[in-house]
PDB file of C-alpha atoms and ligand atoms in Angstrom:
ATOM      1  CA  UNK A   1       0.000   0.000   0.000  1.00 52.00           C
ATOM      2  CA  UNK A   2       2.562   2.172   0.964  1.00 55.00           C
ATOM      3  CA  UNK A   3       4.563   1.987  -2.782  1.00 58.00           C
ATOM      4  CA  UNK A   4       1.377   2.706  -4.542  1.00 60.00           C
ATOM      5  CA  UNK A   5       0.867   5.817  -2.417  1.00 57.00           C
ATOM      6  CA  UNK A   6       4.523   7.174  -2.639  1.00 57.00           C
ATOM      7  CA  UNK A   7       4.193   6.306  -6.814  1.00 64.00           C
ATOM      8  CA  UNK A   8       1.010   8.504  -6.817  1.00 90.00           C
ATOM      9  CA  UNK A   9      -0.930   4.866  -8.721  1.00 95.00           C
ATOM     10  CA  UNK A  10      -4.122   5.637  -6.720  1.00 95.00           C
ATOM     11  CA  UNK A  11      -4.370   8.783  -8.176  1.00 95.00           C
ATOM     12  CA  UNK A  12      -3.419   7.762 -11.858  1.00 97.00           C
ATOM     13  CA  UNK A  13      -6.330   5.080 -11.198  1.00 97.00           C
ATOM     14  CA  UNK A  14      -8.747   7.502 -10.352  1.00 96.00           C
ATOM     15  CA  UNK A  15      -7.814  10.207 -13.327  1.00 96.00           C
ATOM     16  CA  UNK A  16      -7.988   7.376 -15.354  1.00 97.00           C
ATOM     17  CA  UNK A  17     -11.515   5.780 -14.248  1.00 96.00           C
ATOM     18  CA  UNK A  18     -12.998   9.319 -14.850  1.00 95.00           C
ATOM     19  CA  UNK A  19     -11.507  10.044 -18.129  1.00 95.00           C
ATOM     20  CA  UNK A  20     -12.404   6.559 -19.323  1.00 95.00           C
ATOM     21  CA  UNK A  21     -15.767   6.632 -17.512  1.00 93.00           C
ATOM     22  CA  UNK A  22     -15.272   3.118 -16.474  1.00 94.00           C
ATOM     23  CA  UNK A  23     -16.693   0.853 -13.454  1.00 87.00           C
ATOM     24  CA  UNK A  24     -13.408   0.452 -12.100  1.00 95.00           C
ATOM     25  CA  UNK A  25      -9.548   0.702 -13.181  1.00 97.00           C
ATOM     26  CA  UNK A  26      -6.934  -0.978 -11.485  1.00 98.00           C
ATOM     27  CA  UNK A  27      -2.871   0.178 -13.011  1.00 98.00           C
ATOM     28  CA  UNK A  28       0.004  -1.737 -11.590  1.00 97.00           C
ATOM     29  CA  UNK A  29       3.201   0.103 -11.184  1.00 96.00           C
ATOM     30  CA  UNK A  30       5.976  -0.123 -14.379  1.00 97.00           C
ATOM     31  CA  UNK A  31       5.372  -0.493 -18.276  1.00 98.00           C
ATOM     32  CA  UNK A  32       5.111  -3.591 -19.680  1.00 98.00           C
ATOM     33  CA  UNK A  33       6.533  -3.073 -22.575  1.00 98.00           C
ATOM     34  CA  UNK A  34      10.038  -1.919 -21.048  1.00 97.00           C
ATOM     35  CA  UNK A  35      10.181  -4.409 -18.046  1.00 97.00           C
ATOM     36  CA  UNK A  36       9.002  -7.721 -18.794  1.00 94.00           C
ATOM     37  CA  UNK A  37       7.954  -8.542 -14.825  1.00 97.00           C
ATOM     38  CA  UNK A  38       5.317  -5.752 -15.151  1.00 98.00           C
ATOM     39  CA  UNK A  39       3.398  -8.157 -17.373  1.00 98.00           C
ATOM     40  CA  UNK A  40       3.701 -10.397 -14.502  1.00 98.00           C
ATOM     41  CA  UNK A  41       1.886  -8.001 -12.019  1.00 98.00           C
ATOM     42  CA  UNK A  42      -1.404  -7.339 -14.502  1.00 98.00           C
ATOM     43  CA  UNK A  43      -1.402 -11.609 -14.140  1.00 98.00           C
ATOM     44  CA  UNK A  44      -1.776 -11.592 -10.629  1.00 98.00           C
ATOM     45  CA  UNK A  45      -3.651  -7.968 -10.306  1.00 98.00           C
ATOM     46  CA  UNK A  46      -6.299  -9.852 -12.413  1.00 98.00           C
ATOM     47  CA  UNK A  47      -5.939 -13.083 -10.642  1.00 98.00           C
ATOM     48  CA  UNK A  48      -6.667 -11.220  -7.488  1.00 98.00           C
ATOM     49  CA  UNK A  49      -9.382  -8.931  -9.029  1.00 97.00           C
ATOM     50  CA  UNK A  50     -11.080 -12.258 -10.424  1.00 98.00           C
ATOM     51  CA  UNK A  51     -10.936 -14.381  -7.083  1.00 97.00           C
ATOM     52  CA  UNK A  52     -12.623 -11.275  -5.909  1.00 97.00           C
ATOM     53  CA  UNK A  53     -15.860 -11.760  -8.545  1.00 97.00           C
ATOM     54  CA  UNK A  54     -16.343 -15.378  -7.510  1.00 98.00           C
ATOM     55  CA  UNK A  55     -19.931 -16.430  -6.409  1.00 97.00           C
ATOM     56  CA  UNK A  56     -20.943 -20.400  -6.346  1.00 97.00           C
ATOM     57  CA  UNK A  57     -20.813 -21.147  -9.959  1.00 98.00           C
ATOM     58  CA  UNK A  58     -18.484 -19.502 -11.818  1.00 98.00           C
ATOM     59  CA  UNK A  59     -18.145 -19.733 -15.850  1.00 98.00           C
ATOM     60  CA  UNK A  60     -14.665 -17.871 -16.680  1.00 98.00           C
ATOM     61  CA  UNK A  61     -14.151 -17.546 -20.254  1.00 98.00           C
ATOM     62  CA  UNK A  62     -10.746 -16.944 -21.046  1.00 98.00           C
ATOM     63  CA  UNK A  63      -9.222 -15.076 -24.524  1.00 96.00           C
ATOM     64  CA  UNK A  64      -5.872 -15.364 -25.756  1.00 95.00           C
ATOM     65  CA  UNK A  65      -2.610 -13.033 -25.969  1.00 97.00           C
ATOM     66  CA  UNK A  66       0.879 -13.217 -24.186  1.00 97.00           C
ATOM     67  CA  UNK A  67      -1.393 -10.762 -21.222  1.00 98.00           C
ATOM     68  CA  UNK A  68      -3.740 -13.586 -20.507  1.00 98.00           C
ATOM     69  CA  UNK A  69      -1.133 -16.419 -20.207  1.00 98.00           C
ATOM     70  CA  UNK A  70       0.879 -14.488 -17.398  1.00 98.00           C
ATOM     71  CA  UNK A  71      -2.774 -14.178 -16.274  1.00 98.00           C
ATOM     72  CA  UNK A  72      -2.544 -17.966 -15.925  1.00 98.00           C
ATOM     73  CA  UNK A  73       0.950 -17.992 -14.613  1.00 98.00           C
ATOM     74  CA  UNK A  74      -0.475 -15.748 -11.613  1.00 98.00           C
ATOM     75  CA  UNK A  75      -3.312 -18.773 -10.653  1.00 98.00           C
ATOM     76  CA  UNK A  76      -2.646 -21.399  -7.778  1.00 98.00           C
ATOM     77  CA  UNK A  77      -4.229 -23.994  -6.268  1.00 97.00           C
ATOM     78  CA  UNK A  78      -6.122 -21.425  -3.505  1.00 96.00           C
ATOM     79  CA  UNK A  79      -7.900 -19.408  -6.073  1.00 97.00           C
ATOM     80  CA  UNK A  80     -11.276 -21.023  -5.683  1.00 97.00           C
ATOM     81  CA  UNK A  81     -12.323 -22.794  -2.543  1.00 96.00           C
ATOM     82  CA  UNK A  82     -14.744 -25.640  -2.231  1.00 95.00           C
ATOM     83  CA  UNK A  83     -17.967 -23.902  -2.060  1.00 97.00           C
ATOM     84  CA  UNK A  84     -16.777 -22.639  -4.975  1.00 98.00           C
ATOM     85  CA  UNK A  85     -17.497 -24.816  -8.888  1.00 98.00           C
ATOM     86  CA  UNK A  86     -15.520 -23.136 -11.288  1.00 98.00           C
ATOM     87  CA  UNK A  87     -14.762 -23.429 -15.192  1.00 98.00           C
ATOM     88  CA  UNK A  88     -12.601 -22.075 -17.599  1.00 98.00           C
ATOM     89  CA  UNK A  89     -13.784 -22.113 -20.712  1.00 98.00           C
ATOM     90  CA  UNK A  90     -12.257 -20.746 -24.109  1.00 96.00           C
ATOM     91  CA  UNK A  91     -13.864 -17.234 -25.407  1.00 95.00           C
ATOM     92  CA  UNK A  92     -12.922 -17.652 -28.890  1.00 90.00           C
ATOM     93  CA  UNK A  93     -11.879 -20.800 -31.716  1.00 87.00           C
ATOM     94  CA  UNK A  94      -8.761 -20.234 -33.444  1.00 82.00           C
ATOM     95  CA  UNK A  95      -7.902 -16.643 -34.447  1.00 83.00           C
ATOM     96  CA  UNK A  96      -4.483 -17.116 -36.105  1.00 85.00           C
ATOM     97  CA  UNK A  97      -2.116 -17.497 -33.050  1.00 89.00           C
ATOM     98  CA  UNK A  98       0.481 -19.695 -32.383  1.00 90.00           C
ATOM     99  CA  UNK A  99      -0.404 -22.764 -29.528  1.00 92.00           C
ATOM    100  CA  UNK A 100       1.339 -20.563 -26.557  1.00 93.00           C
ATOM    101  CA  UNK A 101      -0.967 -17.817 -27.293  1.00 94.00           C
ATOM    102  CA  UNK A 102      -4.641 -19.265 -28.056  1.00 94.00           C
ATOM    103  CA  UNK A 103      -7.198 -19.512 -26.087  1.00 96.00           C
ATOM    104  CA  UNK A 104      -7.378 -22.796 -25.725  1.00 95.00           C
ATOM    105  CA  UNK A 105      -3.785 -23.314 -24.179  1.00 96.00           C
ATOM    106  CA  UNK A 106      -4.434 -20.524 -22.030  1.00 97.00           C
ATOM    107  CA  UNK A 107      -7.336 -21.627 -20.659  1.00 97.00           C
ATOM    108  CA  UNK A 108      -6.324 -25.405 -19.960  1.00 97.00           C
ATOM    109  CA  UNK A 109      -3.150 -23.283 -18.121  1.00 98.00           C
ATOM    110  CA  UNK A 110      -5.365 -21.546 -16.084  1.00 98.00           C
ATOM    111  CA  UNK A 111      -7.588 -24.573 -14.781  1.00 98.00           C
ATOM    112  CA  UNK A 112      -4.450 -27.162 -14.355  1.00 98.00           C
ATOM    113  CA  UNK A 113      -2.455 -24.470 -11.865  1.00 98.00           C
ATOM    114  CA  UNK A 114      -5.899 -23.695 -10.180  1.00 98.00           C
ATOM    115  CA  UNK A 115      -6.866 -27.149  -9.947  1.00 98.00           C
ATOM    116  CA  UNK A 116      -9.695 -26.536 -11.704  1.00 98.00           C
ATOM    117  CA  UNK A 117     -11.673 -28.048 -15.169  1.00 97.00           C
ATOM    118  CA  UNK A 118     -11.919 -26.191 -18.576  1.00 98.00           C
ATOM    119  CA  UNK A 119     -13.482 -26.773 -22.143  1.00 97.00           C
ATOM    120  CA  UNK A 120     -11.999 -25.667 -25.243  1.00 94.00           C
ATOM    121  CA  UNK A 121     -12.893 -24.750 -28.343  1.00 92.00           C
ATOM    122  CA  UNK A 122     -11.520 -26.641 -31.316  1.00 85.00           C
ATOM    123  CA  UNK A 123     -12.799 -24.556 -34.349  1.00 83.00           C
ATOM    124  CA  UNK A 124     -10.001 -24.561 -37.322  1.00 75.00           C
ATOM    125  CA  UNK A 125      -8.768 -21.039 -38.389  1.00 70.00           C
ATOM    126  CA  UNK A 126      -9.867 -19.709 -41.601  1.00 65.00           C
ATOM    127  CA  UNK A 127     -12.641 -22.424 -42.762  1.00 71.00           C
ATOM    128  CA  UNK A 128     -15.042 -21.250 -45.359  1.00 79.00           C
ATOM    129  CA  UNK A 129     -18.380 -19.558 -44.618  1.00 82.00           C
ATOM    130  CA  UNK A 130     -19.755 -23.310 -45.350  1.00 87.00           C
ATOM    131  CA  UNK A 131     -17.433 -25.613 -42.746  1.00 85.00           C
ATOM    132  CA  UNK A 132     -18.338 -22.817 -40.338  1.00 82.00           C
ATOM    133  CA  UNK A 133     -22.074 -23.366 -40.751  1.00 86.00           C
ATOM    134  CA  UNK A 134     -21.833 -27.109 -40.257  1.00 88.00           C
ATOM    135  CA  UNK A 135     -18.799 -26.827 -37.609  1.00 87.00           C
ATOM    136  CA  UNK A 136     -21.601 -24.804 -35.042  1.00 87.00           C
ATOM    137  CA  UNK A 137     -23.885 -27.911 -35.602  1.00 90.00           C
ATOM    138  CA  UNK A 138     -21.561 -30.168 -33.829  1.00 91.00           C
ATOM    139  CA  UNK A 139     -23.087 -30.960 -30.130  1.00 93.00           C
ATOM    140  CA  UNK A 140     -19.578 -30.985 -28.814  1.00 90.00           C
ATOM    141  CA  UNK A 141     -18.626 -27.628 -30.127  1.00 93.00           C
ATOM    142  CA  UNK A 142     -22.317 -26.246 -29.589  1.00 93.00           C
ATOM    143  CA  UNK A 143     -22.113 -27.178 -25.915  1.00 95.00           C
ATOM    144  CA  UNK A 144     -18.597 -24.953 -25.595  1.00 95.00           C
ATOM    145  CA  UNK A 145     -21.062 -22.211 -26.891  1.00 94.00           C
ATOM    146  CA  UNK A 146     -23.731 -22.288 -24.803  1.00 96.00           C
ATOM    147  CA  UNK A 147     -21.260 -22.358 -21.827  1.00 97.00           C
ATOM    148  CA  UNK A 148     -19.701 -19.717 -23.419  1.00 96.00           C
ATOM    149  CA  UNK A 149     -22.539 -17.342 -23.376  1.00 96.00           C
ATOM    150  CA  UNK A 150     -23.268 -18.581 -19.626  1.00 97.00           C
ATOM    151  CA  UNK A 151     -20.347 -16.953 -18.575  1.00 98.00           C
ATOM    152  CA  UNK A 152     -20.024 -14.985 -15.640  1.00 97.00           C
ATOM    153  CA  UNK A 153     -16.727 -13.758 -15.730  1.00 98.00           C
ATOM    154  CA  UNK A 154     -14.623 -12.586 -19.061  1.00 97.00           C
ATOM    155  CA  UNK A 155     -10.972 -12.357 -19.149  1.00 98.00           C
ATOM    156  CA  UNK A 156      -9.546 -10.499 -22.363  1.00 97.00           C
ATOM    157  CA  UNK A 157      -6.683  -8.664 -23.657  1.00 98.00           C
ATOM    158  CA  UNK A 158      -6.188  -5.754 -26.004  1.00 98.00           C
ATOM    159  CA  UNK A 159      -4.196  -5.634 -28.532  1.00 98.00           C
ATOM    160  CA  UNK A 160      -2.268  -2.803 -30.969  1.00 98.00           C
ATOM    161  CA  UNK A 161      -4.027  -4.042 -34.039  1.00 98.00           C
ATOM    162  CA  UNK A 162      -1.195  -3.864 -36.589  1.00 98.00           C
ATOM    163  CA  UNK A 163       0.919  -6.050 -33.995  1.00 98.00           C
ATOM    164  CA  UNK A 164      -1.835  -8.254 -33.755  1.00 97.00           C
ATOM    165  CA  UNK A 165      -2.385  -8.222 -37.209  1.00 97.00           C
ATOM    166  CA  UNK A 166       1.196  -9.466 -38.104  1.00 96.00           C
ATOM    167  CA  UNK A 167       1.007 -11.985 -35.463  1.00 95.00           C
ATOM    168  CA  UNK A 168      -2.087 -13.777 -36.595  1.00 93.00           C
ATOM    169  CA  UNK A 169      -0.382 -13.978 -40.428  1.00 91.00           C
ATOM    170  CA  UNK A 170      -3.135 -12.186 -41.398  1.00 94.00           C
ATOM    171  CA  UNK A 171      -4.249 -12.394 -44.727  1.00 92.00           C
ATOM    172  CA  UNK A 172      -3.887 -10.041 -48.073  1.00 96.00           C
ATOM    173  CA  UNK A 173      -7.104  -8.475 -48.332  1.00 95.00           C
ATOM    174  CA  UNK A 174      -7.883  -8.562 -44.651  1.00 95.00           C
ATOM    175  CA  UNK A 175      -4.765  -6.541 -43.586  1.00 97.00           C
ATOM    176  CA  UNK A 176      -6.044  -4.209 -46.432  1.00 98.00           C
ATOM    177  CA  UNK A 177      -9.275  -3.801 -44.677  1.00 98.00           C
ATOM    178  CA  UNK A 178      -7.542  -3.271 -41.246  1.00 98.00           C
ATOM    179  CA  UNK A 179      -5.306  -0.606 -42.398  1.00 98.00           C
ATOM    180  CA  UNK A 180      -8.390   1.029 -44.524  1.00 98.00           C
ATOM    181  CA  UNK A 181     -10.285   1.370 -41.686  1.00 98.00           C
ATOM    182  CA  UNK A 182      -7.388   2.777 -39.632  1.00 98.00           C
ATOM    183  CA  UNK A 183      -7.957   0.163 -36.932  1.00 98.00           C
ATOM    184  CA  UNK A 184      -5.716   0.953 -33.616  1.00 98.00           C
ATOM    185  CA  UNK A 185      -6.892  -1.735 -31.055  1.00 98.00           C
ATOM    186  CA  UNK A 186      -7.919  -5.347 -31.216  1.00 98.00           C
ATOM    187  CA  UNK A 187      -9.245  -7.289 -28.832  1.00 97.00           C
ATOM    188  CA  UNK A 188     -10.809 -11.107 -28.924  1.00 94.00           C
ATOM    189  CA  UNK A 189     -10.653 -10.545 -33.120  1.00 94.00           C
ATOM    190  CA  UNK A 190     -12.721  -7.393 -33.482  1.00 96.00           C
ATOM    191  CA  UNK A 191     -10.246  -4.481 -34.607  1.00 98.00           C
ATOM    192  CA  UNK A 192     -11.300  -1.130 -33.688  1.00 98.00           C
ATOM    193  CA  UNK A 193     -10.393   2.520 -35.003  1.00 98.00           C
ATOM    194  CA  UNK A 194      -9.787   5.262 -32.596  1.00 98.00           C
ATOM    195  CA  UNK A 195     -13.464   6.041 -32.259  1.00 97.00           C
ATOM    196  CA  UNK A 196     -14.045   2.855 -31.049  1.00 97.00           C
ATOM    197  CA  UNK A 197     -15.835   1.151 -33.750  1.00 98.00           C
ATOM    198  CA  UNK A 198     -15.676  -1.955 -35.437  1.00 98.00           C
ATOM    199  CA  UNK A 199     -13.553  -2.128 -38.939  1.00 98.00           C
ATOM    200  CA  UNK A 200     -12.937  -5.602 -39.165  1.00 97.00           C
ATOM    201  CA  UNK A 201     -13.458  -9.048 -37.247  1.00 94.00           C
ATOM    202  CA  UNK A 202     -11.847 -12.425 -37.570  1.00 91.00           C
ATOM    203  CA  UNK A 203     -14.741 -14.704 -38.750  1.00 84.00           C
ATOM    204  CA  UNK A 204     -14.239 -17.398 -36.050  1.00 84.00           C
ATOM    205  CA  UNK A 205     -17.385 -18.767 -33.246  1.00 88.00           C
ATOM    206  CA  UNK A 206     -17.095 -18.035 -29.535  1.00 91.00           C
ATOM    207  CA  UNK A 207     -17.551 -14.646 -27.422  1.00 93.00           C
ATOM    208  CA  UNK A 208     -18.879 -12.137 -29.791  1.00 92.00           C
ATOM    209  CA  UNK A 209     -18.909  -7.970 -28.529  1.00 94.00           C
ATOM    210  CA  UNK A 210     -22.596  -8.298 -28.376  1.00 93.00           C
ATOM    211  CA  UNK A 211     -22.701 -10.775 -25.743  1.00 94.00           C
ATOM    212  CA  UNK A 212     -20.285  -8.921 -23.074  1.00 95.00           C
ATOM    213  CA  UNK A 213     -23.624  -6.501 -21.610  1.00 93.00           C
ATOM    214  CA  UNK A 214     -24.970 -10.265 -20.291  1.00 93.00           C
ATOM    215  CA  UNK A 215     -21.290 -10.755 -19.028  1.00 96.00           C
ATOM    216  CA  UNK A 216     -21.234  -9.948 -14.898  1.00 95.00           C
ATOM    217  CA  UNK A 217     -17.742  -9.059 -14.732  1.00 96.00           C
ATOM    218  CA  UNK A 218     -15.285  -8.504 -17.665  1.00 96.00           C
ATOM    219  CA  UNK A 219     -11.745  -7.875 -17.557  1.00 97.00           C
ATOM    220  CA  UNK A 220     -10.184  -6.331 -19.987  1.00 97.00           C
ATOM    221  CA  UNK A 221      -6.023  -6.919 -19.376  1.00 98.00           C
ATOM    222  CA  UNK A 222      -3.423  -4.267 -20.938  1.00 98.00           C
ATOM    223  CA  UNK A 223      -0.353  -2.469 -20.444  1.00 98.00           C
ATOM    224  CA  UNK A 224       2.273  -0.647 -21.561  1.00 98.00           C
ATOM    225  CA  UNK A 225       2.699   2.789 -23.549  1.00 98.00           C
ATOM    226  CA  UNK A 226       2.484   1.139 -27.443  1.00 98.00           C
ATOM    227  CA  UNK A 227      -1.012   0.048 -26.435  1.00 98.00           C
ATOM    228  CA  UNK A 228      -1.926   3.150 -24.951  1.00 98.00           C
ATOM    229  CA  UNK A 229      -4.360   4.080 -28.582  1.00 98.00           C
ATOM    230  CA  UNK A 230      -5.495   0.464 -28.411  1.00 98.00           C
ATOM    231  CA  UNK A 231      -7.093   0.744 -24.776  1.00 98.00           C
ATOM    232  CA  UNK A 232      -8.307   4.102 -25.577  1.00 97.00           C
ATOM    233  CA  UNK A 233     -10.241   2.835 -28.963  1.00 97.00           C
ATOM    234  CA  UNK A 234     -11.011  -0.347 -27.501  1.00 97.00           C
ATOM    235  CA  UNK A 235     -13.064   1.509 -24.515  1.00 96.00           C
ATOM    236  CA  UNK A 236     -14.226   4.188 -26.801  1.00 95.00           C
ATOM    237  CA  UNK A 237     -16.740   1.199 -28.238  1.00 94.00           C
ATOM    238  CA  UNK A 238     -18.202   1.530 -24.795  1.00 89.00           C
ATOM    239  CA  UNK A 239     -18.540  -2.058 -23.831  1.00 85.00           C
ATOM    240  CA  UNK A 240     -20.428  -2.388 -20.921  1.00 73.00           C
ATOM    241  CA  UNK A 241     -19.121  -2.540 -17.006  1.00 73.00           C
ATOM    242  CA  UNK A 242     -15.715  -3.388 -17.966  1.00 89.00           C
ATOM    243  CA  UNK A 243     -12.952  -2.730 -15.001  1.00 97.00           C
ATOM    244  CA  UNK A 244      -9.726  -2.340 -16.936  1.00 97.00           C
ATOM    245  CA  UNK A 245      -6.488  -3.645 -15.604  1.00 98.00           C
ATOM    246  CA  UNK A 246      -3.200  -1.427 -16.945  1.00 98.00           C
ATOM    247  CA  UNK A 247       0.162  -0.232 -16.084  1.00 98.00           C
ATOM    248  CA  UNK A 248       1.619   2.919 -15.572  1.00 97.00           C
ATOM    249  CA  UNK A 249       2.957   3.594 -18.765  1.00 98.00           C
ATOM    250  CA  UNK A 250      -0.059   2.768 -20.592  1.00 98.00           C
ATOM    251  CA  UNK A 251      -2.442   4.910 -17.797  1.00 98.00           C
ATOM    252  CA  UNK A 252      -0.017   8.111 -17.971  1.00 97.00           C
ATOM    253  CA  UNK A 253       0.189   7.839 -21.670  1.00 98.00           C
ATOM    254  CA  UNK A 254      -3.706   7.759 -22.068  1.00 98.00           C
ATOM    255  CA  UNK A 255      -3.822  10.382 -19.152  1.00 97.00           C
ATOM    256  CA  UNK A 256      -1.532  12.602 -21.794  1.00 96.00           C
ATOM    257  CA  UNK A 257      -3.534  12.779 -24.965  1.00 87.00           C
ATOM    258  CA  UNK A 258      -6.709  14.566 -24.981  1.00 69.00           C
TER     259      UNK A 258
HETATM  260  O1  G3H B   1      -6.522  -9.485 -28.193  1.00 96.50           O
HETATM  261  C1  G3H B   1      -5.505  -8.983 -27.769  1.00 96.50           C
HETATM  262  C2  G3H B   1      -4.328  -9.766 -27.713  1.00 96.50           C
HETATM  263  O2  G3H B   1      -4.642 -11.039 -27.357  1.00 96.50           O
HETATM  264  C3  G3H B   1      -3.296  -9.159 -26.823  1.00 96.50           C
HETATM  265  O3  G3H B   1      -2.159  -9.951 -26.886  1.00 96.50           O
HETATM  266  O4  G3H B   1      -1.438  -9.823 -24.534  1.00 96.50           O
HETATM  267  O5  G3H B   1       0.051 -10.739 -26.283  1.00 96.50           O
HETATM  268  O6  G3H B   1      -0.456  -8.300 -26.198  1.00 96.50           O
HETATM  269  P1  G3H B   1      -0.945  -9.687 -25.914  1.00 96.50           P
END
C-alpha cells in the first residue's frame, strides 16, 4: 500500500476511471513493454481482481494473448475454494495465433495451476463460410457455446491491431481492410479505429462484442505505452461494465492525450 501511495498509482487510477468513464480501473506500477515482470503483475492484479468476482458457480471464459497467459501464470491452487465450482472455458476458436498464445492453451493453463476443469474450443482457423455453418452444428462444439454465453466472468486482452495483425499472419485483403479502416486496437478478433468502432473481425465462433452486456464481470487486461491508442479505442466502443487492468505507462500515456 505504501509503494502505490509514494508512486502517486491511486491517483493515476482515479484520473484514469474518470476520463475513461469506467466501473473500475486498477494500473500496476511499471510499463510492460520496457520491463518484462510488469506483465507479470497485470497476471496476478487480475488473478486477485477475479478471485474477488467469484460467487458459487463460476463460468470464466478466457481469450488469448501473451497478457492472458501471465494471467494464468499468476493462478494457484487457492484461487477457488470448495464452495466454490468453477470453469474455464475458451472465449474464442482459433484466431491465427500460435499454440502458446490461443485460447485454448491458455485456458487449460489456467484450470491445471488452479486445480480446476476447462473446455476448449476446437474450431479450425480460416474455414469457409460453409465448414463454419456445419462446424456450429456439432453438439460438442455447440455445448462450448452455450457455456460460453453462460459466462459470468470474461478475461480479455487488447491488442495494438497492426501487432496483432502481423502476429495472426493475417491475410492479403484482410490486412487491407484493417489498415483502410485505420484500426488501432484489437481485442478477442474485433479491430477497432480510434473512435471505437468496429472495422474488421476475424470470422471465427465463440464470445462475440454483443454478448459482453450479459457478461457480470469482464476484464479487460493491458499495459504498456504502445497500447496506450489500443485501450483508448477499444473503450471508446463503450462495452459495458468493464474494469480495466493497466500499467503505468499505458495509464499516464492515455492520461496525456486529450
Ligand atoms: O486481443 C488482444 C491480444 O490477445 C493481446 O495480446 O497480450 O500478447 O499483447 P498480448
Amino acid at each position: 500500500i505504501m509503494m502505490r501511495e509514494i508512486s502517486g498509482i491511486n491517483e493515476i487510477e482515479v484520473q484514469l476511471k474518470k476520463k475513461l468513464n469506467l466501473e473500475d480501473v486498477i494500473v500496476v506500477p511499471g510499463n510492460s513493454d520496457e520491463e518484462p515482470w510488469v506483465k507479470n503483475e497485470l497476471g496476478r492484479a487480475c488473478a486477485l481482481r477475479m478471485k474477488a468476482c467469484l460467487t458459487g458457480n463460476n463460468i470464466i471464459a478466457v481469450t488469448g494473448g501473451t497478457t492472458m497467459a501471465a494471467v494464468a501464470d499468476a493462478l494457484t491452487a487457492d484461487f477457488s475454494n470448495d464452495q466454490q465450482e468453477v470453469l474455464f472455458v475458451a472465449a474464442r476458436g482459433g484466431i491465427g495465433e500460435d499454440v502458446e498464445n490461443q485460447a485454448n492453451t491458455i485456458c487449460a493453463k489456467m484450470a491445471e495451476r488452479s486445480g480446476r476443469k476447462h473446455r476448449v474450443l476446437y474450431v479450425p482457423d480460416q474455414v469457409s463460410p460453409e465448414v463454419y455453418k456445419s462446424v456450429v452444428t456439432e453438439p460438442s462444439i455447440k455445448e462450448v457455446l452455450t457455456l460460453i454465453k453462460q459466462a459470468n466472468i470474461v478475461l480479455h486482452g487488447i491488442g495494438d491491431a497492426l501487432v496483432m495483425a502481423k502476429r495472426r499472419k493475417t491475410k492479403d485483403e484482410e490486412m487491407e481492410k484493417i489498415l483502410q479502416g485505420h484500426a488501432v486496437g484489437e481485442a478477442f478478433g474485433y479491430y477497432f479505429n480510434e473512435q471505437g468502432e468496429v472495422v474488421h473481425r476475424v470470422q471465427t465462433i465463440g464470445l462475440h462484442l454483443k454478448d459482453l452486456p450479459h457478461v457480470e464481470h469482464v476484464l479487460a487486461v493491458a499495459g504498456g505505452v504502445s497500447k496506450a491508442k489500443a485501450i483508448k479505442a477499444y473503450i471508446n466502443s463503450k462495452p459495458k461494465s468493464t474494469v480495466l487492468i493497466t500499467d503505468e505507462g499505458a495509464a499516464k500515456q492515455i492520461l496525456a492525450c486529450s
